[in-house]
XYZ file of C-alpha atoms in Angstrom:
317
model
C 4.305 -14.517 33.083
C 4.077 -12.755 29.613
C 4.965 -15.405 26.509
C 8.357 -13.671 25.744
C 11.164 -12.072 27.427
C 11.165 -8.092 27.434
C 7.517 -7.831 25.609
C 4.609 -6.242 28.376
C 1.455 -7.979 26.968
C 0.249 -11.152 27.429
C -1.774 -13.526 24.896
C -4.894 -11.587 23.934
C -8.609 -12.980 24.470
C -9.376 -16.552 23.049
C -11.798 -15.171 20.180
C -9.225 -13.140 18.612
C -7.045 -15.648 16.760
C -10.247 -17.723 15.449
C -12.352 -14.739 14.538
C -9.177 -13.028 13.078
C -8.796 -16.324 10.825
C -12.814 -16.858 10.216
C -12.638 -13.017 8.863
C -9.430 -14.191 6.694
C -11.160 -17.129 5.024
C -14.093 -15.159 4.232
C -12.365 -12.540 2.587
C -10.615 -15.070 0.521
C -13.593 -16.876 -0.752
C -14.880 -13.607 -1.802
C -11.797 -12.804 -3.674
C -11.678 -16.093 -4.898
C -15.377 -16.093 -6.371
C -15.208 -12.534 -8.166
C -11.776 -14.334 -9.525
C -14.338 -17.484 -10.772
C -16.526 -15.168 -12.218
C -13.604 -12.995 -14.026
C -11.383 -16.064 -15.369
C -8.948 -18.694 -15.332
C -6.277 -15.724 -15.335
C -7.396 -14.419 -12.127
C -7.850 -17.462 -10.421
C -4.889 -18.485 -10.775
C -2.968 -14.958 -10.260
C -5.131 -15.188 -6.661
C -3.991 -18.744 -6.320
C -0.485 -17.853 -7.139
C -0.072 -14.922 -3.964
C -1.566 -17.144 -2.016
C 1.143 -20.238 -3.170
C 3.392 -17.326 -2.984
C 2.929 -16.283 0.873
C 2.766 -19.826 2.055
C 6.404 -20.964 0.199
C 7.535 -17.612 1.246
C 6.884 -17.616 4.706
C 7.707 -21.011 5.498
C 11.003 -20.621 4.120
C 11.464 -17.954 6.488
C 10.466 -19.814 9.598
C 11.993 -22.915 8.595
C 15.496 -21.315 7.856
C 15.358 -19.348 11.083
C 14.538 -15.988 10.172
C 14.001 -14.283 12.858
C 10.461 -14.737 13.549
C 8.085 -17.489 15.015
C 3.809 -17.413 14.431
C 1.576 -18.028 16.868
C -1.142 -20.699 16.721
C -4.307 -20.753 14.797
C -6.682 -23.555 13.809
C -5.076 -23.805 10.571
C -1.149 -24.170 10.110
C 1.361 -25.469 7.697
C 3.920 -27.805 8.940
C 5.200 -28.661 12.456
C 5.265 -26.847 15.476
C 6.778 -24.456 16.396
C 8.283 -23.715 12.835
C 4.920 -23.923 11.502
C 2.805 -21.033 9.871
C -1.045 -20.130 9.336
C -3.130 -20.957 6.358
C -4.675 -17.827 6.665
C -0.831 -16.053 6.331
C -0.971 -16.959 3.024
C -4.446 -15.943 2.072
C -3.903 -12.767 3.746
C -0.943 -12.783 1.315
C -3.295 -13.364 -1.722
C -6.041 -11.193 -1.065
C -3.485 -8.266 -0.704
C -1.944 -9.203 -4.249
C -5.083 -9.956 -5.927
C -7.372 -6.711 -4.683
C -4.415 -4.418 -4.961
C -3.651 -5.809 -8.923
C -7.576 -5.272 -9.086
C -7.345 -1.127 -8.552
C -4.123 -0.960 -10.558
C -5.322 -2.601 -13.521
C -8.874 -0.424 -13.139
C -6.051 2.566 -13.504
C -4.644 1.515 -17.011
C -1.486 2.181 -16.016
C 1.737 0.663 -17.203
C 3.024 -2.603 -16.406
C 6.047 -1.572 -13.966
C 4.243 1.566 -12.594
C 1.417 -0.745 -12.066
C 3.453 -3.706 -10.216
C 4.640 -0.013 -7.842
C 1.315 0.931 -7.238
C 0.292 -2.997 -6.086
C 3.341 -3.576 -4.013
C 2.290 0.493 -2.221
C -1.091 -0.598 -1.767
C 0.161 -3.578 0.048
C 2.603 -1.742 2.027
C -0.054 0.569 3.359
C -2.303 -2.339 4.587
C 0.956 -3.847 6.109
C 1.915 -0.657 7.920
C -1.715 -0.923 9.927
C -1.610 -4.283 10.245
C 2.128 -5.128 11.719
C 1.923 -3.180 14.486
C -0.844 -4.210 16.485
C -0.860 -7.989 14.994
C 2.820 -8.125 16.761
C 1.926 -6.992 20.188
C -1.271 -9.816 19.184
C 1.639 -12.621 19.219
C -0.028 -13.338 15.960
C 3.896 -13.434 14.887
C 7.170 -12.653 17.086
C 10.031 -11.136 15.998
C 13.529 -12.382 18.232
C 14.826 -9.403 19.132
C 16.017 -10.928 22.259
C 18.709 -12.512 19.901
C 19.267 -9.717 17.566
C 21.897 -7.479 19.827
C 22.170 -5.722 23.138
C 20.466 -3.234 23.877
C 17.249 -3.716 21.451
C 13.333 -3.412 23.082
C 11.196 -5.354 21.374
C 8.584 -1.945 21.289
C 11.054 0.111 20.155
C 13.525 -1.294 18.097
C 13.169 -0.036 14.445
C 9.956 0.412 13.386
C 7.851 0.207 16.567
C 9.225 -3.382 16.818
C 9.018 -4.375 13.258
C 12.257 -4.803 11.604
C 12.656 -2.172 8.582
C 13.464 -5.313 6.186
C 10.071 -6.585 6.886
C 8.385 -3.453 5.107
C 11.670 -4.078 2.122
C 10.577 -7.246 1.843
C 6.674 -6.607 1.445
C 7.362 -4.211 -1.509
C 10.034 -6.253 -2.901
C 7.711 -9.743 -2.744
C 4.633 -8.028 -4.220
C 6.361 -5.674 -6.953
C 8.558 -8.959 -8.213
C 5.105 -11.038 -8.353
C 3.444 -8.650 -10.125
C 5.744 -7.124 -12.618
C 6.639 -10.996 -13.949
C 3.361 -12.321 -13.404
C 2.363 -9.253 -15.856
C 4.987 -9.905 -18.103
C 4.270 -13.539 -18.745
C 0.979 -13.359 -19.628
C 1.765 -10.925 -22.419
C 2.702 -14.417 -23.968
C 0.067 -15.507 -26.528
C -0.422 -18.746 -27.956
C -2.808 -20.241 -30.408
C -5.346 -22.981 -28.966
C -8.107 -21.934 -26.531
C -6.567 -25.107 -24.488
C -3.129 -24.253 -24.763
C -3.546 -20.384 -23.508
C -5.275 -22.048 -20.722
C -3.034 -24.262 -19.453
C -0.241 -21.451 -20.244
C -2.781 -19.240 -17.260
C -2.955 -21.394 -15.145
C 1.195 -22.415 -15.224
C 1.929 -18.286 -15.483
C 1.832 -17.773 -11.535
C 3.561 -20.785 -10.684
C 6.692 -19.782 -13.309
C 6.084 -16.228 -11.572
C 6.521 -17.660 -8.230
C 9.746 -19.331 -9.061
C 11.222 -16.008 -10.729
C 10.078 -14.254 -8.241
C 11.605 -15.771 -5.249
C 14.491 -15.809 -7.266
C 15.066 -12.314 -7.781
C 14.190 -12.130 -3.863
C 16.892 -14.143 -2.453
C 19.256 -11.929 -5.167
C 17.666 -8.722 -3.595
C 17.096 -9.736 0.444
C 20.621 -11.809 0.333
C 23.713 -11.384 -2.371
C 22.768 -8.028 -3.090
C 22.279 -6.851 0.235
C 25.124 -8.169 1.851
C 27.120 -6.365 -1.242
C 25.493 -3.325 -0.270
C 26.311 -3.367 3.447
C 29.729 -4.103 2.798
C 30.566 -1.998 0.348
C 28.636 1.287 1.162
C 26.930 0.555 4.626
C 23.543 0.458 3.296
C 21.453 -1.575 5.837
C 17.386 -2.203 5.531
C 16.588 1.112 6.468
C 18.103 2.771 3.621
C 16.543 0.243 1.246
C 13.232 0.660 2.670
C 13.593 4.601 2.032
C 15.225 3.872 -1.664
C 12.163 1.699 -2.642
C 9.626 4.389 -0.765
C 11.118 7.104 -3.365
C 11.408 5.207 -6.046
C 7.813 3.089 -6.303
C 5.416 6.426 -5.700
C 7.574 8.077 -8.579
C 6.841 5.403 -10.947
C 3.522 5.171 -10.166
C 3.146 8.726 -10.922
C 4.682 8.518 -14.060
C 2.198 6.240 -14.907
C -1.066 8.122 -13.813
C 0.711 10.533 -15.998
C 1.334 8.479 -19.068
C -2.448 7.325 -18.886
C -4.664 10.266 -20.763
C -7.831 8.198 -20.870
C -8.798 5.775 -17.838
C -10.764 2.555 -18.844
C -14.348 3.094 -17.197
C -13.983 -0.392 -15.424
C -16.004 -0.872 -12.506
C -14.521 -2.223 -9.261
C -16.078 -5.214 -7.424
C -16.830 -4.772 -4.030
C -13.832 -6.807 -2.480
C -11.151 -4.009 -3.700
C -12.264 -1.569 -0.831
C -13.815 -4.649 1.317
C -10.584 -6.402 1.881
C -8.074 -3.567 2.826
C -11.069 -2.122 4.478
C -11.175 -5.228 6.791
C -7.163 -5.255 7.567
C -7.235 -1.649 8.402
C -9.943 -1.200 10.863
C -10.229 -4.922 12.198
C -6.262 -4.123 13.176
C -7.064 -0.389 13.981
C -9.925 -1.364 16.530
C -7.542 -3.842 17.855
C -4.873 -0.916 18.409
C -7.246 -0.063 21.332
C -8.967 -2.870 22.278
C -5.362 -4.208 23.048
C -4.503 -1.502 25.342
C -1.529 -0.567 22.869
C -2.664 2.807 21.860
C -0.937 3.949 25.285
C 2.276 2.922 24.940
C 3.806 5.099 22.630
C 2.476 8.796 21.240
C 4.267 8.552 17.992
C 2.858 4.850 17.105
C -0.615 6.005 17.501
C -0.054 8.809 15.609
C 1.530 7.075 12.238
C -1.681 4.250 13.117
C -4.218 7.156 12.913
C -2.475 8.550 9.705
C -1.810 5.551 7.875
C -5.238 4.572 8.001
C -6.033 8.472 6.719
C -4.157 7.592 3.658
C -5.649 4.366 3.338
C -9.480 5.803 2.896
C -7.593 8.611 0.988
C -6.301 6.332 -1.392
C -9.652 3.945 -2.032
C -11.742 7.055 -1.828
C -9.805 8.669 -4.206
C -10.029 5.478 -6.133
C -13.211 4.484 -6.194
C -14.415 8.676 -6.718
C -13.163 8.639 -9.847
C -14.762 5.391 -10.994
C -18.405 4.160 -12.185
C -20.622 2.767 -9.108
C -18.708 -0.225 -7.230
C -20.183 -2.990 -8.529
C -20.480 -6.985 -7.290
């Protein structure tokens, strides 16, 4: 008997939830050591996504969003509206390593916060997919309407908000994270504590201009003009690459920063680890098309870090 109605795969082997979670931690320990190394500022920006993800996802499965997790070692609150630790650090090493190759860019400050929340889209794209058909997380669409496969429905199964609300989540984070700590104030002590509060104030912003965006706002939207997620999700897809071009364009000179290792490590990791899975799951089969946009958005993923990373000094540690 498969865990939920309409969906053809069962639970996958035993070792993929732990090892899937071992991988997670490890990748945040190394993000959060090259942020020890760098800071107070990026510890507690890393700190902050990973705050960030936690509050935001709970929320969600709390207040009966539409989705339920499934069960790793580590999980926040109480079954079976609880949530993985590793959700949130997942969260936080996208946000952190994806700030890390923006910043390397010198670019401005909103076509910056674009460029983070594209990076993170393209790591979601790889990993939503195949993590779904994992029952690492389950949308409902059982409840949703008639007529709706769970392998079909939208994008492959993943609601088109999901993807809205990935560049929404990471471009609000980022742009007023950014923007408050432009403030400056005199005191070694006092600009320190003002560091380590700046994420935390950008968290609360920042979930408040997503509840504006993913609630009031959209419902005005569908009402008025019949926009639904889908035409969101294309707005945002226009409108982020454009300002991030007309930032590699503003920038004449690029800072010769080197990257650490853990900006092509980490999205490295969440593309192939899910990639391999794609296969080892059996799902490659089941539908041409989903293979194909797998196989090319992991293309533009070493496109995008190559292209990176070319243009830049030797990787360093």
């Amino acid at each position: 008997m498969f865990p939920y109605a309409n969906m053809p795969y069962g639970f996958p082997p035993p070792f993929c939830y732990p090892l899937t979670e071992t991988c997670m931690i490890i990748l945040f320990i190394l993000s959060l050591l090259h942020a020890w190394k760098t800071g107070t500022g990026h510890v507690a920006y890393l700190l902050g996504g990973l705050g960030f993800g936690l509050l935001l996802e709970y929320v969600n499965v709390a207040s009966n969003a539409g989705y339920k997790y499934g069960q790793f070692w580590l999980m926040l609150g109480h079954a079976p509206d609880n949530i993985p630790i590793c959700i949130g650090m997942g969260w936080g090493i996208i946000i952190y390593t994806s700030r890390l190759v923006s910043d390397s860019r010198g670019l401005p400050l909103i076509a910056a916060a674009a460029l983070d929340a594209l990076l993170a889209l393209n790591i979601d794209l790889s990993m939503d997919v195949v993590a779904y058909r994992l029952h690492m997380w389950h949308w409902d669409w059982e409840n949703r309407g008639p007529g709706l496969s769970p392998l079909t429905a939208q994008w492959f199964g993943i609601p088109y908000g999901n993807f809205f609300g990935w560049l929404c989540v990471v471009f609000f984070y980022s742009t007023f994270a950014r923007t408050l700590e432009k403030i400056h104030f005199r005191g070694r002590l006092i600009s320190r504590i003002w560091q380590a509060m700046t994420p935390l104030l950008s968290i609360l912003i920042s979930q408040a201009a997503l509840w504006i965006s993913l609630f009031p706002m959209s419902t005005w939207l569908h009402d008025k003009f019949g926009i639904a997620s889908r035409e969101k999700l294309i707005f945002l897809l226009v409108l982020f690459p454009i300002l991030a071009i007309r930032g590699f364009r503003k920038t004449r000179t690029l800072p010769m920063v080197k990257l650490p290792a853990v900006t092509w490590l980490a999205p490295g990791w969440f593309h192939l680890y899910f990639f391999a899975w794609l296969f080892i799951g059996g799902f490659a089969g089941e539908n041409a098309w989903m293979t194909f946009f797998s196989v090319l958005n992991l293309l533009l993923g070493i496109f995008i870090h190559w292209w990176t990373h070319l243009r830049k000094p030797a990787i360093g540690s």
